[in-house]
Amino acid sequence: MSEGKKSLNFIEQIIEEDLKGSYTEQELKFRFPPEPNGYLHIGHASSICLNFGLGERYNAPVNLRFDDTNPIKEEQEYVDAIKEDVVWLGFKWDKECYASDYFQQLYDWAVELIKSGNAYVDSQSSAEIADQKGTPTVPGAESPYRNRSVSENVELFEKMKNGETPEGAHVLRAKIDMTSSNMIMRDPVMYRSLHKKHHRTGDDWKIYPMYDWAHGESDFIESVSHSFCTLEFLPHRELYNWFISKISNNEDFIPKQREFARRNLSHTIVSKRKLLQLVENKVVNSWDDPRMPTISGFRRRGYTPSSIKKFADTIGIAKRENIIDVSLLEFCIREDLNKIAPRVMGVLDPVKLVITNYEDGEEWLDTENNPEDENAGTRKIPFSKELYIEREDFKEEANRKFFRLTLGKEVRLKSAYIIKGESVVKDENGNILEIHCTYDPKSKSGSGSEESLRKVKGTLHWVSISHAIKAEIRLYDRLFTVAAPDADKEKDFMDFINPDSLQVITGYVEPSLKDASVADKFQFQRIGYFCIDKESTSENLIFNRTVTLRDSWEKLN
RNA sequence: UGGCCUAUGGUGUAACUGGCAACACGUCUGUUUUUGGUACAGAAGAGUCUAGGUUCGAGCCCUAGUAGGCCAACCA
């Protein structure tokens, strides 16, 4: 098919211009550099799609690199989860890298910087260093240790490395400019001493490099051509370039850092720190709780990789702040599921319907699996005298806008017969216990009879009571009650938690669902898309509601 | 009160080296439909933060202002 010429985002434009300039296509190389201190979220999905998408577009390698320079927060569990998510999204990395693989090289370079007078060991407390940092409007002051001799610096740094000095006693700092208008350049810390076990290097190191002194160097080591990160790193670019200039020479291939705005999703948060808070405070059950905006949460909720990639593609990449409405994400998953999800019947809030003129016994009716997919075929579903229908699908009397069951009016039972409401049975409080109706035996769906072709205004879904399977249904709603929970200056985002983000109910589903397996996706007709949760068993089926169907009736109310 | 980034319909992105603002979502109307879903047809909705300037012509360039964001972890 013809593809309209798609406009390039600013990142792609940069690459196109580089390609016209001094870069060759063979030199292009990208990386996705997560820190393994939490699970990946929808914002990372954008970054993944950007970097790996660029890799596919230019046939360039993309490394998966773990930015594991902080052993306090990082764990192997997160490494594993991150890899699973990237694989699930359908991307292949070239090399699996770790910043910790470069610790020795980084150390050697640091010694070189010391020897060339570009770094020094500072023996002040972090508070003292912070004091001397100045403010955005006031220049910083130089450390009294700034002009230590090279030999003393080398000696101290080695002791730091060997753990012969106490934690926190010294740091290694780059010697740049304490008066720079860019505070990042005011003698940034390159190394801290930390006598902590690292999830990969164990006890090998007693000092750990800071982000700035690891990230660009990792890019350099891997010959990454373009290093994309979020906007808050923009002021770091100057330092990124400074460090690389100290370890490279003119013939070297120099990576280029560029920044884009992180993607924010409405009614949720995209901050690993805050997501961790939700997990630790048991607001949600886990990182992959279907209410979480994590990739694993969406996966468990029933989202597909292609829906997430479509979403990332649709929202694009730019430099301004943004809050993308969840309705766009929901559109993407509905669009995908509409094409692939088999249609089934399930009743979430049942009320008993008795067909008074239907004989005892059962019959198995044909119904199509997916009207959007002509190859999906049909299946049999059981029909009998006593059914469940949705409680909200009946009103004793209603106005003409109500297309559903009322007394005296006809509606169709999907794939079955046309029925007419006759009477209701109530308890002493007026609650409806049963609805009695009659059916037209000649109106059987698909029979082609004149009666079956009669136009009725409504069609209801249903299940046969004696055949239906009881199932646990988990209805999810947005986690926060406001679009931007972390934008309020006074209130904490925790104050906006939606108390009804999860509702667990018991529903009844058609018997064909008995053998459904984990992650299988279905459309419960007229209700929404559901998938089998990983906690589901054959004795206790559990469905997660991925998203409701669009509902133009609800809007009228 | 320093430096830097950003500013286009309700939301998100476009508009190639300046040439009467486009696409998607959302909203609203209809048509079709054994899902009030889907599909299809159509509509409303911004004159591009403000004020100057350059130009035959500016959303795109320049200046100033305004608004929002980022920067003072031994986090990333």
Coordinates of C-alpha atoms (C1' of nucleotides) in Angstrom, one line a residue, chain A residues 7 35 67 69-70 124 126 136 168 183 192 210-211 233 236 263 315 317 320-323 338 343 371-372 401 403-404 412 414-415 445-446 523 526 550 552-553 555, chain B residues 1-17 24-29 32-39 68-76:
Chain A
S7 CA 7.4 13.7 8.6
E35 CA 19.1 2.0 35.4
D67 CA 23.5 2.0 33.9
T69 CA 26.6 2.6 38.9
N70 CA 24.6 2.8 42.1
Q124 CA 35.5 17.5 52.7
S126 CA 29.2 16.4 51.3
P136 CA 22.5 29.5 40.3
G168 CA 32.4 9.1 52.5
M183 CA 26.2 24.4 38.0
R192 CA 32.2 8.3 45.7
M210 CA 28.7 8.9 39.2
Y211 CA 26.4 9.0 36.2
F233 CA 20.0 16.0 31.2
H236 CA 24.8 17.7 31.6
R263 CA 6.3 11.5 27.9
I315 CA 2.5 10.6 20.4
I317 CA 9.0 12.8 20.1
R320 CA 7.9 20.5 25.0
E321 CA 6.1 19.4 28.1
N322 CA 3.2 17.2 27.6
I323 CA 0.4 15.2 29.2
N338 CA -10.9 -5.3 17.9
R343 CA -16.0 -12.4 20.9
P371 CA -17.0 -10.5 12.9
E372 CA -13.8 -8.5 12.1
K401 CA -34.1 5.8 23.8
F403 CA -33.0 0.0 23.3
R404 CA -33.0 -2.9 25.8
R412 CA -32.9 -10.0 20.5
K414 CA -27.5 -12.3 20.6
S415 CA -27.1 -15.3 18.3
S445 CA -30.6 -16.4 14.6
G446 CA -29.2 -17.5 11.3
Q523 CA -14.0 -9.3 23.9
R526 CA -21.1 -5.1 24.6
R550 CA -16.6 2.7 23.6
S552 CA -22.1 6.1 23.4
W553 CA -25.1 5.0 25.4
K555 CA -22.6 9.2 27.4
Chain B
rU1 C1' 17.8 38.5 41.0
rG2 C1' 22.2 33.6 36.8
rG3 C1' 22.2 30.2 32.8
rC4 C1' 19.7 26.9 29.6
rC5 C1' 15.1 24.6 27.3
rU6 C1' 10.1 25.2 25.6
rA7 C1' 5.5 27.9 23.8
rU8 C1' 0.7 25.6 17.3
rG9 C1' -7.4 23.5 18.0
rG10 C1' -9.5 20.1 24.5
rU11 C1' -4.9 16.5 24.1
rG12 C1' -0.5 14.8 21.3
rU13 C1' 2.3 15.7 17.0
rA14 C1' 3.0 18.1 11.6
rA15 C1' 3.8 22.1 8.4
rC16 C1' 10.9 20.2 3.6
rU17 C1' 15.7 25.6 2.4
rA24 C1' -4.4 11.4 15.1
rC25 C1' -7.2 11.1 19.6
rG26 C1' -11.4 13.4 21.8
rU27 C1' -16.2 15.9 20.8
rC28 C1' -20.8 16.3 17.7
rU29 C1' -24.1 14.6 13.1
rU32 C1' -24.7 0.5 8.1
rU33 C1' -24.8 -3.2 11.9
rU34 C1' -27.9 -9.6 15.5
rU35 C1' -22.1 -5.8 20.0
rG36 C1' -25.6 1.6 21.7
rG37 C1' -18.8 -2.0 19.5
rU38 C1' -16.6 -1.9 14.5
rA39 C1' -16.8 0.3 9.6
rG68 C1' 6.0 27.0 32.0
rG69 C1' 10.1 23.7 32.8
rC70 C1' 15.3 22.3 34.1
rC71 C1' 20.0 23.2 37.0
rA72 C1' 22.7 24.1 43.7
rA73 C1' 22.4 14.2 45.5
rC74 C1' 28.8 11.5 47.3
rC75 C1' 20.9 9.6 42.4
rA76 C1' 20.2 8.6 37.4

